[in-house]
Amino acid sequence: MASARGQSSSTAQDQSPRAGFFDSLRARLFVAVLVAAVPIIIGLGYYIWHQYKGLVAVAEHNAQNLVQITVAYDRTLLDNARDVLLALSNSPIMRDAQWDQCRGYLATLLLHLPRYLNLGATNAEGYQVCSGLPDPNPDGAYLGDRPYVRQAMEQPDVVLGGFIIGRMSNIPTLVLGVRISGDSGITSGVAFAGLNLSYLRAGAAIPDLMPGARLWILDREGHVLQRVPGDISHLGERIDPYPAAAGVGLLREVHTGADGQPWVSFSMPSGPRGDPLGISVRYDVPEAALYAEARRALWMGLLVLGLLLGGVMLVGWNLTQLAAGRSLDHLREAVRRLAAQDFSWRVGNRLHGRDLREIGQQFDAMADALQNAQRHLQQSEQSYRLLFEGSPNPMLVMGMDSGRFLAVNDEALHQYGYTRAELLALSLDDLRIEVLDNQPDTAYSYEHHRHHDGHALLVEVRSLFLTFTEQSAHVLVIRDLTEYQAQQEALAYQATHDPLTQLLNRGEILERLRKRAQWTSGRPWALVMSNLDGFKEVNGALGHDVGDRMLQAVAQRFRDILGPDCVLARLGGDEFAFLLDTGNEAEARGRVSRLLAAIREPFVFNELQLRIHCSFGLALYPEHAQAPDELVRFADAAMRRAKREGLGIAVFNAQDRSQVHDRPLLRAELRTALAQGQFLLHLQPKIVLQSGHHAEGTPVGFEALTRWNHPERGLIPPAQFIPIIEISDLIHPFTRWVVDQAVAACVRLQAVRPGVGMAVNISARNLLDEYFPQQVEDALIHHGLDPALLELEVTESVIMADPARALRTLYALHGLGVRLSIDDFGTGYSSFAYLNRLPVDALKIDQSFVAGMEEDADLAAIVRSIIDMSHTLGLKVIAEGIETTAVQHLLREMGCDVGQGYGIGRPMPEDQAVAWLREAGSAQS
C-alpha cells in the first residue's frame, strides 16, 4: 500500500503542468510592487499628455495671434484709406463736379499721401474725369467696366476692388471706391484711390514666421497682394480665397500640400468696415513645424517615463528578491524533498518574515506527521487487510496485467458460490455476463454476473486502483442488486398503478396516450372517460369500506368486458378512462353500450344489492384531436355532458368544444383580473338552528364566496373559474387575497354585531403550502382580528391528497386559534374514525344530502346519523343548502347547530350583508 501511495505521488508530480512565470509567488510579489507604482506612472503619464496638449494649444494660439496682428494692421490701413476716400467724396469739388479744379487738388494730395499710387474720380457714365496722375487719354479713360466702379455706384460705403495693374501707373495696386452723391442725392460719379500694395505689410510688426511657414494677403478672389517671405513675383497669383459663407471669424483648416505633407492654415478677413471680406490674411504652417516643440516635449516625457518605469521594475525585482526570494528557494527545496519522501528537511528557522516562518513551521509539522504516517503504514496495511476480509460486500482484487483475481474475501465466495481456488482461477470476463446500457452513474458499473449454479446476479461494481504485492491491480467492490431490483420494480408498479383497483393511474395512462399518439402515425382510436353516477351517496351512506369495494368491483367489471389487453386506468375518485382500438364512432359507441349495460347490473355487498349508473364520454383520434392533452379534455367534456343530460354515453361535438375552449380564455384573463381587482366577495349568512348560547335564528357568521366581476361578461360564478385557479400558480396569491379581504370584512362587521365570524374555503394546494399558516397569521395581525372569528373550510378530498403534509398545516392553523371545518362531508373519503384524528371544530353536511332529505327518508336518516356521530365526537354541525322552512325545522329537530342556504339568505355584497345583519339583530331584539 505504501508503494502504491509513493507511485501515485510520483505520477501526480510528473503529470503536473509546467508552472508559468506568474505561477511563482516571487513573480506575483513583483507584480504587486509594480501595481503599487501604477497610480504614479498613470499620474505622470497624464501630466506629460496634459503638457503636450498645452504646448499644442500655445502653438496654435501664437499662430492665431500672428494672423490677428496682421489683420489689425491691414484693417487699420484700409480704414484710414476709407476715411480719406469718404472725405474726398464729400468735398465740395467732388460734390459740385468741379473737375477742372479737381486734378490739381488730387495731384497735391498725392504728394502728401505716398501710400496711394493714384487718386481720381469718374462721372456717372464711368469715364475718368479727374486724376492725380496725368491721363494719357484726353477724353478720360473708361473705368465703367471695373467691378469696383459698378459696386461703388450701388453701395453707400467704400468697396474694395480686386488686384489690378494700374492703367496710368502700370503698378500692381488695390483700388478702393466710393459713390459721390451730389446735393440732390443723385450719384454723380465714383471717387477712387489706388493703394500701394507694399504698405499692406510695411508697417506691420510681423514676428518671425515658423520654419517653412508662409503669410499671404489676398483679395476677395484669392489673388495674392503680398506674401511673406516672398517677392513681387508672387503678386497676382491665385490661391483659395477666404470663404464668404464662413462669416468674418478666424478659420482653421488642415490640408495636404503639394509636398504631400500636412499643413495647417489660419485665415481671417481684414477688409475695411464697409467691405470686410474684400481682403483677407492667410497663414500656412507645416504641421510638423507648428507642433514641433510640443512633440519634442512629448517624446522627452515618454523617455523619462520609460526610464522611471524601468527603474521601478529593477527596484521592485530586487526588493522582491530581498524580501522573499531566498525563503521561497528554501521552501521549494523542502517541497521537492517531501515529494521524494525525504521527511528529514526542516525549513522553519530558515525563512524570513513572520508569515513565511509560520508557513515553514506548519510545513515542518506536516513533515513530522507524514513521517509518523509512514512509520504506521505497515499497521495500516494490516488494518486494510482485516477490512477486506471482514467486508459485508464481496471484494475481489484483479491484476491489471493478468486480468485474473489475485485475492477474494469470504463474502465473495458466499455470494458467487465458488471455492476460493475456483474463483482465483477465473477472470472478471468469466464472471461477467453483460454490462447494462444506460448506466445511471459513471462511478459505478451495473452488470449481470454468473453465479456458480448458472443463474444471473444483478450487481453494482465499483473499481478502486491500488498496488497489491507490487502489482498494479483493481479492487472490485460488489453489491448485489437482485433484491433491490425487485423493490424497484415494485415501486415502479406502484408509481404507475392505482393501489385500490390495480388499474393504471392517471399519470401512466397520460404517458401511454402520448406514446400512442407518436407511434400510431394517424391510425384512428378512441379515448373513453367515465364517471360513476350516485357514488358519493353510496360512499356517504354505507361508508368508506363499501365505497372502496364498489370501486374494485366496477374495475373488475371493466376488465371482464374490455378484456385484459385494454389500456384501462382509474383517474381518481370514481373516474375511469380506457382506450379502444377503433376510430369508428358507431363501433366505439356499441362497445361502450355493452359496458354501460354491464355496469347497470346490481352489485352485491353483504347480501345487499346496489345499483349504480355510469356516464361515458368519447373522443376520437385523430378526428377530434391529435394532442393527447386536448383529447383528454374533449373526452371529459363529452362525459360531463352525458352526466349532465342523463345520456349515459356522449361523443364529443361542437357544443363540448365551445365549453372546452371557454376555459382557456378564462384562464388567460385570470391573472389580469387579480392584478386589476376584478374579484369581489359576496357574503352568505349563517344562523343558529339549535338554541344554546344564542337564540334560534341568531346570525353567527358569514361564508365568503368569490365572484368575478368581468368587464365584458359581468358576474362570473366561482364554479367557472375556481377550478382553473386551483390548478394554476394563481392559487396562492388568490387565496392570500381572499383571506385578507375576508378578515378585513369581518373586522368591519364587528361594528354592527360583535362576535360575528367569517368562513373561507381553502384548496388542497393551500394545505400543501408550508407558508400558508404564516400568511393567515399575518392577515389576522394586520387587521387586528381575533383568530377565533376566522373559520377555514377544507373538503375531505383536500386532506386525502397528501394526509401527512395536510395534517401538519391543519395543526399549524389550529395552533393560531383559527377554527377549522370539514366541508361537503359525505362526498369524499373521510370516515368518523379518521375525522377523530383531525384538529377540526365543525363538520359541514353537503347540500346534496340536505336539499333532498324532506322527500327522501334515507337521506334524512343519513343526515341524522352524521349529526349524532359528530356531536359524539364533540364537533359542531353546519348544514348548507337550506332552501325551505320545512328543511330548516327538520334540521333543528335533528339537533343541527348552524345552517345556511338560499332559504336563509343568498350571497350578497358587504353593504347588503351589513343591512341584513342589522335587520336580523333588530328582529332578535
Phi, psi and omega in degrees: 000324179295318179296327178296319180292319180297318180295320179298319180294317180296319180296318180297323180291318182293327185269358180292141182295147179297130183287136176275176182300316185279358172282347181280136176297324178300315180295322180292322175297319178299316178297323179297320177297317180296320180297324178296330180274353183301315180302322180293316180299316180297316180297318179294320177299319178297320179298316179299314181296319179297319177296319179300312180297325179294319178293324176298316180295322179295317180300315180292323179296320178297319179296319179294321178299319179301315180296317183294324177295314179298318180298318182298319179294309182297322181293322177297316179301314183288326177294325176295318178296323178299315181298319179299315184292322178295320178295320180295318182291337181264001179291152181301328182298317182285314184295327181267002178060042177274072188292335180288331177272343188294320186297313180296322180297317182286324179296322177296320179297320181298327180294329182264350181236081186293342182287352180254133176279334181197150171231138182195184180210153174240157174277184183295339180273355177097003178272138180292123182246351184202137181204147177282346177252153177296136181262118181295339181268115183296332181272357182091132180293148178271116181248008182293344179274356179282134182300323183293331178292316181293319181291322181296324180292338185261343185242150182279342185251177181293140175237154179257135171270173179275188179292128178217165171258120183302134181292328182261325181272339182056033180235141176301137185209164174241122188258136172248143180223151177213147183289140175257119181254129177286183181296331180276000180086359180275135181296124181252354179163193182227131173266136182225160178218130177265117186269133176291120186296334182294338181283349181296333180232357188299321183260004183280130178278073183279123178289174178298134177283158176291154182305128178082357184280159179224139177246123183246144168240120191237152170274185186295337179269357180092008178286140184285123176261325176207156175214139176231124351284163180160186179219185186289352179294340180274348184298135178092343176299157184240127172234182184299125180282169174293129184289125181298330182289348184275359182083216184234024182267178178280127181249145175233133177213155179245133179215167179261126181279179179297337179277002179081003181261151179286138177238152175244127182246138174239123183233147178202135179290146181224024180289171180290175183299327181282334183215072187295333183268007181289338180213149181215160178247133179231131181241113179256125182232132173298134181304322180297321180286321183298318185254017185298314183295319180296320181288325175298319179294323179296311182295324178294318178296320179295323178296316178297319179297319178296317178297321179295317179298318178297319178296320179297317180296318180295313180295320180297317181296318180294320178295322178297316179298317182294321186282320189223351188299307183293322179297320179294324177297316178298318181294321178297319179296323179294319179294320180298318180291324178294321178296330178273012179063031172260103187265013184272344184282133179232138187235000186302323183266001182263346186267152181248142181098140184299315182296314182292324177296321178296320176297318180297319179295319176295324178295317178298320178297321178295320179296321176298318181295319179293324179295320176293322179296320178296325181294327182264009185296321180299318179294323180295320179295323177295320178295321179298320180296321177297320177296321179298315183286328184265008182294139177286350179254148174299135177228131182229131176263120184245125178291137182288328182280311184276333183078000181260163183283133179263332179203146177222149177266172184295327181294329177294321178296318180292320184292317187264346176081013179263161166280166181298318180296318179296317183289323179291341179275355183259168171242173179298324179296331178291327179277325189284129173269312179199156171258125185291148174283168176055055179298127182284341185212127182289344180283345182231162175234129180257122190220163169256123177250156183264124173285163180301326180275000174105341182284156186272142175245131172272117185231157173251126186244126174240132185249132177236135181274141174199171173255123183238120183048048178061025175238145174287129186211169174239137170265120179262116177261120188253138173231124182285123182251012184298311178292322178299321179297319178297320178295319179295320178296322178295319178295320179296322178295316180296326181289338184249357184234151176284126184292337183278312186256352183064015173276168173300149177266181184300313182299320183290319181290328176294322178294319179292327175300315180296318179293319180295321178298329179280324188272329188285342177053046175092354178294130188287148172202176186230145172250129181240130175242141183226157178214134181283135178264124178089009182292325182294329176293317178297314182296320181286324184278321188254352176102167184294323182296315179295322177299319177296317179296325177296316179296321178294319179293319178298317179298319179295322179292325173301314181298317183298320184279319186275338179095160185290339183274354182286137175281106188233136184217152169257119185279340183138147181061234179249030180253135179232161177211147177206163182250142175242133181278054176209141175254006179276123185296318182294316180296316179297318179297322180296317180293322178290327178298318177297321178294321179298319179295322180292322181294328182286348175294145186294149173254143183246121176228118179054048180063017178248123179272127179236136175248144180218147180253166183217145176245136183239141174236131184246137171226133187259137174255132000262014186299313183270322180197155176250332178283129182303317181298319180291324179296320177297316180297321181292317178296321179294320179296319178295319180297319180293325176293320178298320180291318183293321185260002179067034184276338185083304180228135176219139176257139183306134180220187184296325179299318178294323181299318180297322179291322180294319183284340180290329180295313178299327179296316177296320180300320182293333184264351186296319182298318177296321180298318180292320181292326185265004177070039180277347179276150176215161181256134167251143186247125177255125187286155174233139184233164176283130175259321182254116183294139179202257175286335181238153178290155179300136180088000181290130176295130179244350180167185179223156170254127181279118180242131185273140172234149179252111178273082184290135183296339181247324185265353182079207182287123178254127181291157184296333182299338182270339183236338179298315178301328179289318180296321185296337181256009180245174179283002178278350187300321183288309177296327179295314180295320177302319180295314182298313180298315181298315181293321180294317179296317179297318179295321180296321178298318180293327181289340179298332180292336180270314180214101180299141178093354178288137185258178180220131179250140181227134175278138175234156186260176180298320184291335174292320179291336179272359180266114183292343180270352186298315179302321179295322179294321177296317179297319179299318180296319180296317180292318183299318183264353177071042181258139174297124182304331182294343179273354179256128179240126178255126182257129177233145179273163180298317183295331178298316181291321184287347180298317176207084189304319185297309181292322180296320180295321178300316180293319180298318179293325177295319178293319179298326178294337177285344185098004178285140177277144182237142178221152177267120183267154175055042183296139179103350182258356184239230190242352190290145170245165180294330178296322179286323180299330181297340179272349186267144178277059184254156182252337186212162178231134185248118182283133183295146183294339178295333175276319186290318187296326185257006187289337181292324181263338186247112182293327180295317178297321179297321179295320179297316181297316180298319180296318179298318182295313182297315182293323178297316179295326176299323180276000179080023181258142172282148182245130178241130178252131177247161180087021178282115183244346182230157177294326180297316178296322180296317179295320181296319178295320179296321178294327179284350179094016178295139187278310188226147178224156174208157180158175182297332178291340178261316179178135178280161173301136187215157175298166186297321181295324177288326177296322177297316179296319178297319182294319179294319180294319178294323179294319179292327178292324179292324181285000000 
